[in-house]
Structures are given as C-alpha cells and as structure tokens.
Amino acid sequence: MELLSNGFTLDLSPNAFPLSTDSVLLADFVRLPKGSAVLDLGSGCGTLGLLLCAKDPGCTVTGVELDPQAHAMALKNIARNGLSARLSSICGDLRDMPPGDFRVCVSNPPYFSGGPASRSLPTARREDACSLEDLISTAARCLRYGGDFFLVHRPERLAQICHLSCQAGMEPKRMRLVRHRPEAPVSLMLLQCRKGGKPGLSWEELTLFSSDDTPTPEYRAIYHL
C-alpha cells in the first residue's frame, strides 16, 4: 500500500508495475486547465489517475487498461479513495478507443520496442501490445483541438516521439529533461505535445539529487516532503 498526497492510497496487484519516480514526475509535469477531462492511456492500477486527482480536485480522469487484473485493482483503488465520481477505469485495448473530446491525455508507456520480455511485467516494459505509433495516434484521436498530450519516456526515443507526434498533428511544445545527479546523463524525458499547436519548443531541466545524494529542493517539492 502506497500513501499518496491528500490522503489517497494506492494498492497494487501482484506483479503490477510499482509506484515509480516516472509516474510521480509525470503527474507533477502535467498542467491541468480548470475542470479538465483527462484520459490515461495504459492506466494500470490507476496510479496516474490517483496522483492527478490528488493534485487537482477539479479534474476527472478516465483510465484505459488492457490487463484485467490491473483494471480490477484500479476499481478497488477508486472505491477505497471515494473517487467514483471523478476517476474511472475501462478494461480494453487503447487502440480501440473512439474519437474523443478530452482536454488532456497522459501516458507512462512501455519504454522498450524490443529485447528480452519481462516474465512478471510483459506488457508494462515492452511494446508488445501497443507500439509507440499506436499510443501517439490514439492520443491524437482522443484529444480535442488544442488539447495536450503528456508522456514520460526514455531520452533516446525523443526523435521518434517528436516525428510521430508531428505526423499525428500534435506539436511538441514543452520538454523536461531529468537527471538523477548533476554529473549524471539525462535518464528520463517528459514531453508535452499540443494537438494543432504551432511550432515552438521550450525545455526545462530537473535534477533529483545533489552530488552528496541529498534530495534537491525540486525533488522534495514534487514528493511533498
């Protein structure tokens, strides 16, 4: 059981993807206009939905998750936290999602297109069930014009993500590069793409720990320490 901000709790099913720095950083990176309807693609046990509901009491989140066990745990997390009016989970293939009118779309997707499959987390780590192109085209289809897609991914896939996003009519607008320490290479990338947006990309950098391994002020703020 993980304790989140605002008193929310997250329970994880066996072999579920654990609460990760990636999800926490993505929830912090997301900008939510007032009263946003949010779509979470590959929502697992409802982690991002819970984090966003804790961050903004006015948003509503719809999660789409392929794995029935993770979906069932998401329903339990929704009920336990009293969020049935704001957070929902659909068990299904995100590629089957019809056109939508969401203001915001988020995703913490599998990072790897190949390599050895994880025995415990086969769909959470590798793109066997959904390619990066599938994910981005679904986000574009489900967003309203002017809506934003936020995702976290590996920096080495930046060029591919930007190319696919532009092909789908979404312009990269804001990026945050994450290092664990000042001297370390960039290990994560957070990206915001806008459907129908004009060219123009701003970027930020975030370091999680100082050289002496103490958390940075930014890290402490993100984790509400």
mmCIF file with all atom_site columns, C-alpha atoms in Angstrom:
data_model
loop_
_atom_site.group_PDB
_atom_site.id
_atom_site.type_symbol
_atom_site.label_atom_id
_atom_site.label_alt_id
_atom_site.label_comp_id
_atom_site.label_asym_id
_atom_site.label_entity_id
_atom_site.label_seq_id
_atom_site.pdbx_PDB_ins_code
_atom_site.Cartn_x
_atom_site.Cartn_y
_atom_site.Cartn_z
_atom_site.occupancy
_atom_site.B_iso_or_equiv
_atom_site.pdbx_formal_charge
_atom_site.auth_seq_id
_atom_site.auth_comp_id
_atom_site.auth_asym_id
_atom_site.auth_atom_id
_atom_site.pdbx_PDB_model_num
ATOM 1   C CA . MET A 1 1   ? 0.000   0.000   0.000   1.00 0.00 ? 1   MET A CA 1
ATOM 2   C CA . GLU A 1 2   ? 1.423   3.377   -1.058  1.00 0.00 ? 2   GLU A CA 1
ATOM 3   C CA . LEU A 1 3   ? 0.397   6.602   0.665   1.00 0.00 ? 3   LEU A CA 1
ATOM 4   C CA . LEU A 1 4   ? -0.108  9.473   -1.786  1.00 0.00 ? 4   LEU A CA 1
ATOM 5   C CA . SER A 1 5   ? -0.734  13.156  -1.179  1.00 0.00 ? 5   SER A CA 1
ATOM 6   C CA . ASN A 1 6   ? -4.107  14.416  0.104   1.00 0.00 ? 6   ASN A CA 1
ATOM 7   C CA . GLY A 1 7   ? -4.602  11.162  1.991   1.00 0.00 ? 7   GLY A CA 1
ATOM 8   C CA . PHE A 1 8   ? -5.137  8.982   -1.099  1.00 0.00 ? 8   PHE A CA 1
ATOM 9   C CA . THR A 1 9   ? -3.752  5.443   -1.086  1.00 0.00 ? 9   THR A CA 1
ATOM 10  C CA . LEU A 1 10  ? -2.628  3.153   -3.905  1.00 0.00 ? 10  LEU A CA 1
ATOM 11  C CA . ASP A 1 11  ? -2.814  -0.630  -3.672  1.00 0.00 ? 11  ASP A CA 1
ATOM 12  C CA . LEU A 1 12  ? -1.015  -2.712  -6.288  1.00 0.00 ? 12  LEU A CA 1
ATOM 13  C CA . SER A 1 13  ? -1.991  -6.109  -7.666  1.00 0.00 ? 13  SER A CA 1
ATOM 14  C CA . PRO A 1 14  ? 0.601   -8.941  -7.670  1.00 0.00 ? 14  PRO A CA 1
ATOM 15  C CA . ASN A 1 15  ? 3.203   -8.407  -10.429 1.00 0.00 ? 15  ASN A CA 1
ATOM 16  C CA . ALA A 1 16  ? 1.859   -4.906  -11.054 1.00 0.00 ? 16  ALA A CA 1
ATOM 17  C CA . PHE A 1 17  ? 4.210   -2.121  -12.078 1.00 0.00 ? 17  PHE A CA 1
ATOM 18  C CA . PRO A 1 18  ? 5.196   -0.408  -8.792  1.00 0.00 ? 18  PRO A CA 1
ATOM 19  C CA . LEU A 1 19  ? 4.739   3.247   -7.976  1.00 0.00 ? 19  LEU A CA 1
ATOM 20  C CA . SER A 1 20  ? 7.698   4.752   -9.792  1.00 0.00 ? 20  SER A CA 1
ATOM 21  C CA . THR A 1 21  ? 9.566   8.021   -9.980  1.00 0.00 ? 21  THR A CA 1
ATOM 22  C CA . ASP A 1 22  ? 8.379   8.177   -13.609 1.00 0.00 ? 22  ASP A CA 1
ATOM 23  C CA . SER A 1 23  ? 4.692   8.390   -12.640 1.00 0.00 ? 23  SER A CA 1
ATOM 24  C CA . VAL A 1 24  ? 5.302   10.901  -9.855  1.00 0.00 ? 24  VAL A CA 1
ATOM 25  C CA . LEU A 1 25  ? 7.390   13.129  -12.145 1.00 0.00 ? 25  LEU A CA 1
ATOM 26  C CA . LEU A 1 26  ? 4.801   12.902  -14.925 1.00 0.00 ? 26  LEU A CA 1
ATOM 27  C CA . ALA A 1 27  ? 1.948   13.880  -12.590 1.00 0.00 ? 27  ALA A CA 1
ATOM 28  C CA . ASP A 1 28  ? 3.977   16.887  -11.463 1.00 0.00 ? 28  ASP A CA 1
ATOM 29  C CA . PHE A 1 29  ? 4.797   17.848  -15.070 1.00 0.00 ? 29  PHE A CA 1
ATOM 30  C CA . VAL A 1 30  ? 1.165   17.752  -16.248 1.00 0.00 ? 30  VAL A CA 1
ATOM 31  C CA . ARG A 1 31  ? -0.623  21.093  -16.494 1.00 0.00 ? 31  ARG A CA 1
ATOM 32  C CA . LEU A 1 32  ? -4.365  20.792  -15.953 1.00 0.00 ? 32  LEU A CA 1
ATOM 33  C CA . PRO A 1 33  ? -6.689  23.578  -17.089 1.00 0.00 ? 33  PRO A CA 1
ATOM 34  C CA . LYS A 1 34  ? -9.623  24.131  -14.759 1.00 0.00 ? 34  LYS A CA 1
ATOM 35  C CA . GLY A 1 35  ? -12.119 21.266  -14.829 1.00 0.00 ? 35  GLY A CA 1
ATOM 36  C CA . SER A 1 36  ? -10.053 19.142  -17.230 1.00 0.00 ? 36  SER A CA 1
ATOM 37  C CA . ALA A 1 37  ? -11.306 15.800  -18.529 1.00 0.00 ? 37  ALA A CA 1
ATOM 38  C CA . VAL A 1 38  ? -8.201  13.598  -18.651 1.00 0.00 ? 38  VAL A CA 1
ATOM 39  C CA . LEU A 1 39  ? -7.558  10.324  -20.497 1.00 0.00 ? 39  LEU A CA 1
ATOM 40  C CA . ASP A 1 40  ? -4.874  7.987   -19.100 1.00 0.00 ? 40  ASP A CA 1
ATOM 41  C CA . LEU A 1 41  ? -3.655  5.518   -21.730 1.00 0.00 ? 41  LEU A CA 1
ATOM 42  C CA . GLY A 1 42  ? -2.294  2.316   -20.184 1.00 0.00 ? 42  GLY A CA 1
ATOM 43  C CA . SER A 1 43  ? -3.534  3.264   -16.731 1.00 0.00 ? 43  SER A CA 1
ATOM 44  C CA . GLY A 1 44  ? -2.604  0.114   -14.806 1.00 0.00 ? 44  GLY A CA 1
ATOM 45  C CA . CYS A 1 45  ? -3.901  0.133   -11.231 1.00 0.00 ? 45  CYS A CA 1
ATOM 46  C CA . GLY A 1 46  ? -4.911  3.785   -11.534 1.00 0.00 ? 46  GLY A CA 1
ATOM 47  C CA . THR A 1 47  ? -1.637  5.307   -10.338 1.00 0.00 ? 47  THR A CA 1
ATOM 48  C CA . LEU A 1 48  ? -1.599  8.413   -12.544 1.00 0.00 ? 48  LEU A CA 1
ATOM 49  C CA . GLY A 1 49  ? -5.320  8.970   -12.088 1.00 0.00 ? 49  GLY A CA 1
ATOM 50  C CA . LEU A 1 50  ? -4.929  8.977   -8.311  1.00 0.00 ? 50  LEU A CA 1
ATOM 51  C CA . LEU A 1 51  ? -1.935  11.315  -8.472  1.00 0.00 ? 51  LEU A CA 1
ATOM 52  C CA . LEU A 1 52  ? -3.786  13.750  -10.736 1.00 0.00 ? 52  LEU A CA 1
ATOM 53  C CA . CYS A 1 53  ? -6.955  13.665  -8.626  1.00 0.00 ? 53  CYS A CA 1
ATOM 54  C CA . ALA A 1 54  ? -4.795  14.424  -5.584  1.00 0.00 ? 54  ALA A CA 1
ATOM 55  C CA . LYS A 1 55  ? -3.117  17.263  -7.458  1.00 0.00 ? 55  LYS A CA 1
ATOM 56  C CA . ASP A 1 56  ? -6.303  18.893  -8.792  1.00 0.00 ? 56  ASP A CA 1
ATOM 57  C CA . PRO A 1 57  ? -9.674  18.366  -7.062  1.00 0.00 ? 57  PRO A CA 1
ATOM 58  C CA . GLY A 1 58  ? -11.498 19.659  -10.151 1.00 0.00 ? 58  GLY A CA 1
ATOM 59  C CA . CYS A 1 59  ? -10.273 17.191  -12.775 1.00 0.00 ? 59  CYS A CA 1
ATOM 60  C CA . THR A 1 60  ? -11.854 13.919  -13.900 1.00 0.00 ? 60  THR A CA 1
ATOM 61  C CA . VAL A 1 61  ? -9.760  11.005  -15.182 1.00 0.00 ? 61  VAL A CA 1
ATOM 62  C CA . THR A 1 62  ? -10.685 8.053   -17.410 1.00 0.00 ? 62  THR A CA 1
ATOM 63  C CA . GLY A 1 63  ? -8.148  5.224   -17.478 1.00 0.00 ? 63  GLY A CA 1
ATOM 64  C CA . VAL A 1 64  ? -7.820  2.586   -20.197 1.00 0.00 ? 64  VAL A CA 1
ATOM 65  C CA . GLU A 1 65  ? -6.019  -0.631  -19.239 1.00 0.00 ? 65  GLU A CA 1
ATOM 66  C CA . LEU A 1 66  ? -5.611  -3.890  -21.165 1.00 0.00 ? 66  LEU A CA 1
ATOM 67  C CA . ASP A 1 67  ? -4.729  -6.172  -18.235 1.00 0.00 ? 67  ASP A CA 1
ATOM 68  C CA . PRO A 1 68  ? -7.864  -7.387  -16.369 1.00 0.00 ? 68  PRO A CA 1
ATOM 69  C CA . GLN A 1 69  ? -6.015  -7.851  -13.072 1.00 0.00 ? 69  GLN A CA 1
ATOM 70  C CA . ALA A 1 70  ? -4.653  -4.302  -13.089 1.00 0.00 ? 70  ALA A CA 1
ATOM 71  C CA . HIS A 1 71  ? -8.092  -2.971  -14.105 1.00 0.00 ? 71  HIS A CA 1
ATOM 72  C CA . ALA A 1 72  ? -9.721  -4.830  -11.199 1.00 0.00 ? 72  ALA A CA 1
ATOM 73  C CA . MET A 1 73  ? -7.227  -3.301  -8.770  1.00 0.00 ? 73  MET A CA 1
ATOM 74  C CA . ALA A 1 74  ? -7.901  0.143   -10.270 1.00 0.00 ? 74  ALA A CA 1
ATOM 75  C CA . LEU A 1 75  ? -11.597 -0.289  -9.476  1.00 0.00 ? 75  LEU A CA 1
ATOM 76  C CA . LYS A 1 76  ? -10.686 -1.161  -5.862  1.00 0.00 ? 76  LYS A CA 1
ATOM 77  C CA . ASN A 1 77  ? -8.429  1.879   -5.596  1.00 0.00 ? 77  ASN A CA 1
ATOM 78  C CA . ILE A 1 78  ? -11.191 4.110   -6.958  1.00 0.00 ? 78  ILE A CA 1
ATOM 79  C CA . ALA A 1 79  ? -13.716 2.762   -4.442  1.00 0.00 ? 79  ALA A CA 1
ATOM 80  C CA . ARG A 1 80  ? -11.339 2.886   -1.459  1.00 0.00 ? 80  ARG A CA 1
ATOM 81  C CA . ASN A 1 81  ? -10.494 6.529   -2.125  1.00 0.00 ? 81  ASN A CA 1
ATOM 82  C CA . GLY A 1 82  ? -14.106 7.583   -2.733  1.00 0.00 ? 82  GLY A CA 1
ATOM 83  C CA . LEU A 1 83  ? -13.356 8.742   -6.274  1.00 0.00 ? 83  LEU A CA 1
ATOM 84  C CA . SER A 1 84  ? -16.095 7.007   -8.264  1.00 0.00 ? 84  SER A CA 1
ATOM 85  C CA . ALA A 1 85  ? -17.442 10.394  -9.431  1.00 0.00 ? 85  ALA A CA 1
ATOM 86  C CA . ARG A 1 86  ? -14.044 11.564  -10.719 1.00 0.00 ? 86  ARG A CA 1
ATOM 87  C CA . LEU A 1 87  ? -11.954 8.504   -11.647 1.00 0.00 ? 87  LEU A CA 1
ATOM 88  C CA . SER A 1 88  ? -12.949 5.547   -13.827 1.00 0.00 ? 88  SER A CA 1
ATOM 89  C CA . SER A 1 89  ? -11.224 2.582   -15.459 1.00 0.00 ? 89  SER A CA 1
ATOM 90  C CA . ILE A 1 90  ? -12.045 0.895   -18.769 1.00 0.00 ? 90  ILE A CA 1
ATOM 91  C CA . CYS A 1 91  ? -10.724 -2.607  -19.402 1.00 0.00 ? 91  CYS A CA 1
ATOM 92  C CA . GLY A 1 92  ? -9.836  -2.692  -23.082 1.00 0.00 ? 92  GLY A CA 1
ATOM 93  C CA . ASP A 1 93  ? -7.332  -2.059  -25.850 1.00 0.00 ? 93  ASP A CA 1
ATOM 94  C CA . LEU A 1 94  ? -6.474  1.626   -26.129 1.00 0.00 ? 94  LEU A CA 1
ATOM 95  C CA . ARG A 1 95  ? -6.171  1.201   -29.906 1.00 0.00 ? 95  ARG A CA 1
ATOM 96  C CA . ASP A 1 96  ? -9.945  0.648   -29.987 1.00 0.00 ? 96  ASP A CA 1
ATOM 97  C CA . MET A 1 97  ? -10.738 3.987   -28.337 1.00 0.00 ? 97  MET A CA 1
ATOM 98  C CA . PRO A 1 98  ? -13.176 6.060   -30.443 1.00 0.00 ? 98  PRO A CA 1
ATOM 99  C CA . PRO A 1 99  ? -12.557 9.738   -31.232 1.00 0.00 ? 99  PRO A CA 1
ATOM 100 C CA . GLY A 1 100 ? -12.933 11.823  -28.097 1.00 0.00 ? 100 GLY A CA 1
ATOM 101 C CA . ASP A 1 101 ? -13.041 15.337  -26.710 1.00 0.00 ? 101 ASP A CA 1
ATOM 102 C CA . PHE A 1 102 ? -10.526 15.102  -23.862 1.00 0.00 ? 102 PHE A CA 1
ATOM 103 C CA . ARG A 1 103 ? -8.669  18.242  -22.826 1.00 0.00 ? 103 ARG A CA 1
ATOM 104 C CA . VAL A 1 104 ? -5.631  16.309  -21.561 1.00 0.00 ? 104 VAL A CA 1
ATOM 105 C CA . CYS A 1 105 ? -4.163  12.884  -22.296 1.00 0.00 ? 105 CYS A CA 1
ATOM 106 C CA . VAL A 1 106 ? -1.384  11.275  -20.237 1.00 0.00 ? 106 VAL A CA 1
ATOM 107 C CA . SER A 1 107 ? 0.662   8.111   -20.512 1.00 0.00 ? 107 SER A CA 1
ATOM 108 C CA . ASN A 1 108 ? 3.548   6.321   -18.808 1.00 0.00 ? 108 ASN A CA 1
ATOM 109 C CA . PRO A 1 109 ? 4.019   3.712   -21.556 1.00 0.00 ? 109 PRO A CA 1
ATOM 110 C CA . PRO A 1 110 ? 6.398   0.779   -22.020 1.00 0.00 ? 110 PRO A CA 1
ATOM 111 C CA . TYR A 1 111 ? 9.830   2.132   -22.903 1.00 0.00 ? 111 TYR A CA 1
ATOM 112 C CA . PHE A 1 112 ? 11.279  -0.670  -24.996 1.00 0.00 ? 112 PHE A CA 1
ATOM 113 C CA . SER A 1 113 ? 10.400  -1.756  -28.533 1.00 0.00 ? 113 SER A CA 1
ATOM 114 C CA . GLY A 1 114 ? 12.398  -4.986  -28.281 1.00 0.00 ? 114 GLY A CA 1
ATOM 115 C CA . GLY A 1 115 ? 14.747  -7.016  -26.133 1.00 0.00 ? 115 GLY A CA 1
ATOM 116 C CA . PRO A 1 116 ? 14.001  -9.734  -23.572 1.00 0.00 ? 116 PRO A CA 1
ATOM 117 C CA . ALA A 1 117 ? 10.456  -9.760  -22.271 1.00 0.00 ? 117 ALA A CA 1
ATOM 118 C CA . SER A 1 118 ? 9.837   -9.392  -18.544 1.00 0.00 ? 118 SER A CA 1
ATOM 119 C CA . ARG A 1 119 ? 8.190   -12.504 -17.084 1.00 0.00 ? 119 ARG A CA 1
ATOM 120 C CA . SER A 1 120 ? 6.319   -10.576 -14.413 1.00 0.00 ? 120 SER A CA 1
ATOM 121 C CA . LEU A 1 121 ? 5.544   -7.352  -16.352 1.00 0.00 ? 121 LEU A CA 1
ATOM 122 C CA . PRO A 1 122 ? 5.477   -8.257  -20.070 1.00 0.00 ? 122 PRO A CA 1
ATOM 123 C CA . THR A 1 123 ? 3.116   -5.500  -21.211 1.00 0.00 ? 123 THR A CA 1
ATOM 124 C CA . ALA A 1 124 ? 4.408   -2.832  -18.828 1.00 0.00 ? 124 ALA A CA 1
ATOM 125 C CA . ARG A 1 125 ? 8.019   -2.836  -20.039 1.00 0.00 ? 125 ARG A CA 1
ATOM 126 C CA . ARG A 1 126 ? 7.882   -3.749  -23.748 1.00 0.00 ? 126 ARG A CA 1
ATOM 127 C CA . GLU A 1 127 ? 5.657   -2.546  -26.612 1.00 0.00 ? 127 GLU A CA 1
ATOM 128 C CA . ASP A 1 128 ? 4.216   -5.974  -27.417 1.00 0.00 ? 128 ASP A CA 1
ATOM 129 C CA . ALA A 1 129 ? 0.579   -4.918  -27.028 1.00 0.00 ? 129 ALA A CA 1
ATOM 130 C CA . CYS A 1 130 ? 0.879   -1.313  -28.202 1.00 0.00 ? 130 CYS A CA 1
ATOM 131 C CA . SER A 1 131 ? 3.560   0.382   -30.288 1.00 0.00 ? 131 SER A CA 1
ATOM 132 C CA . LEU A 1 132 ? 4.664   3.959   -29.762 1.00 0.00 ? 132 LEU A CA 1
ATOM 133 C CA . GLU A 1 133 ? 2.896   4.860   -33.016 1.00 0.00 ? 133 GLU A CA 1
ATOM 134 C CA . ASP A 1 134 ? -0.330  3.254   -31.733 1.00 0.00 ? 134 ASP A CA 1
ATOM 135 C CA . LEU A 1 135 ? -0.095  5.215   -28.494 1.00 0.00 ? 135 LEU A CA 1
ATOM 136 C CA . ILE A 1 136 ? 0.525   8.591   -30.117 1.00 0.00 ? 136 ILE A CA 1
ATOM 137 C CA . SER A 1 137 ? -2.140  8.163   -32.806 1.00 0.00 ? 137 SER A CA 1
ATOM 138 C CA . THR A 1 138 ? -4.684  7.183   -30.115 1.00 0.00 ? 138 THR A CA 1
ATOM 139 C CA . ALA A 1 139 ? -3.816  10.243  -28.028 1.00 0.00 ? 139 ALA A CA 1
ATOM 140 C CA . ALA A 1 140 ? -4.277  12.497  -31.063 1.00 0.00 ? 140 ALA A CA 1
ATOM 141 C CA . ARG A 1 141 ? -7.600  10.871  -31.930 1.00 0.00 ? 141 ARG A CA 1
ATOM 142 C CA . CYS A 1 142 ? -8.986  11.223  -28.402 1.00 0.00 ? 142 CYS A CA 1
ATOM 143 C CA . LEU A 1 143 ? -7.906  14.828  -27.776 1.00 0.00 ? 143 LEU A CA 1
ATOM 144 C CA . ARG A 1 144 ? -9.913  17.888  -28.726 1.00 0.00 ? 144 ARG A CA 1
ATOM 145 C CA . TYR A 1 145 ? -8.234  20.518  -30.907 1.00 0.00 ? 145 TYR A CA 1
ATOM 146 C CA . GLY A 1 146 ? -5.845  22.436  -28.655 1.00 0.00 ? 146 GLY A CA 1
ATOM 147 C CA . GLY A 1 147 ? -5.659  19.546  -26.176 1.00 0.00 ? 147 GLY A CA 1
ATOM 148 C CA . ASP A 1 148 ? -2.370  18.415  -24.659 1.00 0.00 ? 148 ASP A CA 1
ATOM 149 C CA . PHE A 1 149 ? -0.669  15.018  -24.531 1.00 0.00 ? 149 PHE A CA 1
ATOM 150 C CA . PHE A 1 150 ? 1.829   14.470  -21.694 1.00 0.00 ? 150 PHE A CA 1
ATOM 151 C CA . LEU A 1 151 ? 4.107   11.447  -21.542 1.00 0.00 ? 151 LEU A CA 1
ATOM 152 C CA . VAL A 1 152 ? 7.301   10.236  -19.891 1.00 0.00 ? 152 VAL A CA 1
ATOM 153 C CA . HIS A 1 153 ? 9.845   8.237   -21.855 1.00 0.00 ? 153 HIS A CA 1
ATOM 154 C CA . ARG A 1 154 ? 13.491  7.479   -22.444 1.00 0.00 ? 154 ARG A CA 1
ATOM 155 C CA . PRO A 1 155 ? 15.542  10.346  -23.945 1.00 0.00 ? 155 PRO A CA 1
ATOM 156 C CA . GLU A 1 156 ? 16.950  8.164   -26.714 1.00 0.00 ? 156 GLU A CA 1
ATOM 157 C CA . ARG A 1 157 ? 13.469  7.933   -28.246 1.00 0.00 ? 157 ARG A CA 1
ATOM 158 C CA . LEU A 1 158 ? 12.912  11.691  -28.397 1.00 0.00 ? 158 LEU A CA 1
ATOM 159 C CA . ALA A 1 159 ? 13.390  11.992  -32.157 1.00 0.00 ? 159 ALA A CA 1
ATOM 160 C CA . GLN A 1 160 ? 10.936  9.162   -32.855 1.00 0.00 ? 160 GLN A CA 1
ATOM 161 C CA . ILE A 1 161 ? 8.339   10.572  -30.467 1.00 0.00 ? 161 ILE A CA 1
ATOM 162 C CA . CYS A 1 162 ? 8.562   14.065  -31.978 1.00 0.00 ? 162 CYS A CA 1
ATOM 163 C CA . HIS A 1 163 ? 8.335   12.661  -35.519 1.00 0.00 ? 163 HIS A CA 1
ATOM 164 C CA . LEU A 1 164 ? 5.282   10.519  -34.742 1.00 0.00 ? 164 LEU A CA 1
ATOM 165 C CA . SER A 1 165 ? 3.604   13.325  -32.819 1.00 0.00 ? 165 SER A CA 1
ATOM 166 C CA . CYS A 1 166 ? 4.001   15.771  -35.701 1.00 0.00 ? 166 CYS A CA 1
ATOM 167 C CA . GLN A 1 167 ? 2.666   13.156  -38.107 1.00 0.00 ? 167 GLN A CA 1
ATOM 168 C CA . ALA A 1 168 ? -0.398  12.815  -35.864 1.00 0.00 ? 168 ALA A CA 1
ATOM 169 C CA . GLY A 1 169 ? -0.958  16.587  -35.798 1.00 0.00 ? 169 GLY A CA 1
ATOM 170 C CA . MET A 1 170 ? 0.493   17.210  -32.349 1.00 0.00 ? 170 MET A CA 1
ATOM 171 C CA . GLU A 1 171 ? 3.301   19.731  -31.952 1.00 0.00 ? 171 GLU A CA 1
ATOM 172 C CA . PRO A 1 172 ? 5.943   19.250  -29.208 1.00 0.00 ? 172 PRO A CA 1
ATOM 173 C CA . LYS A 1 173 ? 5.663   22.340  -27.005 1.00 0.00 ? 173 LYS A CA 1
ATOM 174 C CA . ARG A 1 174 ? 7.466   21.694  -23.708 1.00 0.00 ? 174 ARG A CA 1
ATOM 175 C CA . MET A 1 175 ? 10.102  19.242  -22.517 1.00 0.00 ? 175 MET A CA 1
ATOM 176 C CA . ARG A 1 176 ? 11.692  18.480  -19.155 1.00 0.00 ? 176 ARG A CA 1
ATOM 177 C CA . LEU A 1 177 ? 14.980  16.558  -19.009 1.00 0.00 ? 177 LEU A CA 1
ATOM 178 C CA . VAL A 1 178 ? 15.622  14.637  -15.791 1.00 0.00 ? 178 VAL A CA 1
ATOM 179 C CA . ARG A 1 179 ? 18.959  13.672  -14.229 1.00 0.00 ? 179 ARG A CA 1
ATOM 180 C CA . HIS A 1 180 ? 19.395  11.733  -11.019 1.00 0.00 ? 180 HIS A CA 1
ATOM 181 C CA . ARG A 1 181 ? 22.515  13.744  -10.118 1.00 0.00 ? 181 ARG A CA 1
ATOM 182 C CA . PRO A 1 182 ? 24.203  16.844  -11.597 1.00 0.00 ? 182 PRO A CA 1
ATOM 183 C CA . GLU A 1 183 ? 27.022  14.814  -13.147 1.00 0.00 ? 183 GLU A CA 1
ATOM 184 C CA . ALA A 1 184 ? 24.756  12.022  -14.445 1.00 0.00 ? 184 ALA A CA 1
ATOM 185 C CA . PRO A 1 185 ? 23.370  11.776  -18.001 1.00 0.00 ? 185 PRO A CA 1
ATOM 186 C CA . VAL A 1 186 ? 19.729  12.533  -18.706 1.00 0.00 ? 186 VAL A CA 1
ATOM 187 C CA . SER A 1 187 ? 17.747  9.412   -17.775 1.00 0.00 ? 187 SER A CA 1
ATOM 188 C CA . LEU A 1 188 ? 14.141  10.487  -18.359 1.00 0.00 ? 188 LEU A CA 1
ATOM 189 C CA . MET A 1 189 ? 12.302  12.861  -20.644 1.00 0.00 ? 189 MET A CA 1
ATOM 190 C CA . LEU A 1 190 ? 8.888   14.438  -20.045 1.00 0.00 ? 190 LEU A CA 1
ATOM 191 C CA . LEU A 1 191 ? 7.154   15.872  -23.103 1.00 0.00 ? 191 LEU A CA 1
ATOM 192 C CA . GLN A 1 192 ? 4.013   17.930  -23.727 1.00 0.00 ? 192 GLN A CA 1
ATOM 193 C CA . CYS A 1 193 ? 2.544   17.905  -27.247 1.00 0.00 ? 193 CYS A CA 1
ATOM 194 C CA . ARG A 1 194 ? -0.426  20.032  -28.355 1.00 0.00 ? 194 ARG A CA 1
ATOM 195 C CA . LYS A 1 195 ? -2.973  18.957  -30.938 1.00 0.00 ? 195 LYS A CA 1
ATOM 196 C CA . GLY A 1 196 ? -2.987  21.655  -33.625 1.00 0.00 ? 196 GLY A CA 1
ATOM 197 C CA . GLY A 1 197 ? -0.228  23.568  -31.837 1.00 0.00 ? 197 GLY A CA 1
ATOM 198 C CA . LYS A 1 198 ? 2.154   25.951  -33.555 1.00 0.00 ? 198 LYS A CA 1
ATOM 199 C CA . PRO A 1 199 ? 5.914   25.227  -33.711 1.00 0.00 ? 199 PRO A CA 1
ATOM 200 C CA . GLY A 1 200 ? 7.898   26.317  -30.675 1.00 0.00 ? 200 GLY A CA 1
ATOM 201 C CA . LEU A 1 201 ? 9.501   24.103  -28.033 1.00 0.00 ? 201 LEU A CA 1
ATOM 202 C CA . SER A 1 202 ? 10.614  25.214  -24.563 1.00 0.00 ? 202 SER A CA 1
ATOM 203 C CA . TRP A 1 203 ? 12.630  22.983  -22.261 1.00 0.00 ? 203 TRP A CA 1
ATOM 204 C CA . GLU A 1 204 ? 13.485  22.627  -18.604 1.00 0.00 ? 204 GLU A CA 1
ATOM 205 C CA . GLU A 1 205 ? 15.973  20.555  -16.623 1.00 0.00 ? 205 GLU A CA 1
ATOM 206 C CA . LEU A 1 206 ? 15.404  18.783  -13.326 1.00 0.00 ? 206 LEU A CA 1
ATOM 207 C CA . THR A 1 207 ? 17.984  17.171  -11.040 1.00 0.00 ? 207 THR A CA 1
ATOM 208 C CA . LEU A 1 208 ? 16.649  14.849  -8.338  1.00 0.00 ? 208 LEU A CA 1
ATOM 209 C CA . PHE A 1 209 ? 19.666  14.540  -6.028  1.00 0.00 ? 209 PHE A CA 1
ATOM 210 C CA . SER A 1 210 ? 22.707  16.647  -5.249  1.00 0.00 ? 210 SER A CA 1
ATOM 211 C CA . SER A 1 211 ? 26.224  15.242  -5.636  1.00 0.00 ? 211 SER A CA 1
ATOM 212 C CA . ASP A 1 212 ? 26.169  14.204  -1.964  1.00 0.00 ? 212 ASP A CA 1
ATOM 213 C CA . ASP A 1 213 ? 22.951  12.196  -2.567  1.00 0.00 ? 213 ASP A CA 1
ATOM 214 C CA . THR A 1 214 ? 20.683  14.583  -0.667  1.00 0.00 ? 214 THR A CA 1
ATOM 215 C CA . PRO A 1 215 ? 17.325  15.336  -2.350  1.00 0.00 ? 215 PRO A CA 1
ATOM 216 C CA . THR A 1 216 ? 17.181  18.629  -4.209  1.00 0.00 ? 216 THR A CA 1
ATOM 217 C CA . PRO A 1 217 ? 14.532  21.220  -3.263  1.00 0.00 ? 217 PRO A CA 1
ATOM 218 C CA . GLU A 1 218 ? 12.704  20.337  -6.508  1.00 0.00 ? 218 GLU A CA 1
ATOM 219 C CA . TYR A 1 219 ? 12.608  16.655  -5.549  1.00 0.00 ? 219 TYR A CA 1
ATOM 220 C CA . ARG A 1 220 ? 11.314  17.472  -2.070  1.00 0.00 ? 220 ARG A CA 1
ATOM 221 C CA . ALA A 1 221 ? 8.576   19.680  -3.537  1.00 0.00 ? 221 ALA A CA 1
ATOM 222 C CA . ILE A 1 222 ? 7.473   17.012  -6.041  1.00 0.00 ? 222 ILE A CA 1
ATOM 223 C CA . TYR A 1 223 ? 7.272   14.372  -3.300  1.00 0.00 ? 223 TYR A CA 1
ATOM 224 C CA . HIS A 1 224 ? 5.630   16.781  -0.808  1.00 0.00 ? 224 HIS A CA 1
ATOM 225 C CA . LEU A 1 225 ? 8.458   16.281  1.699   1.00 0.00 ? 225 LEU A CA 1
#
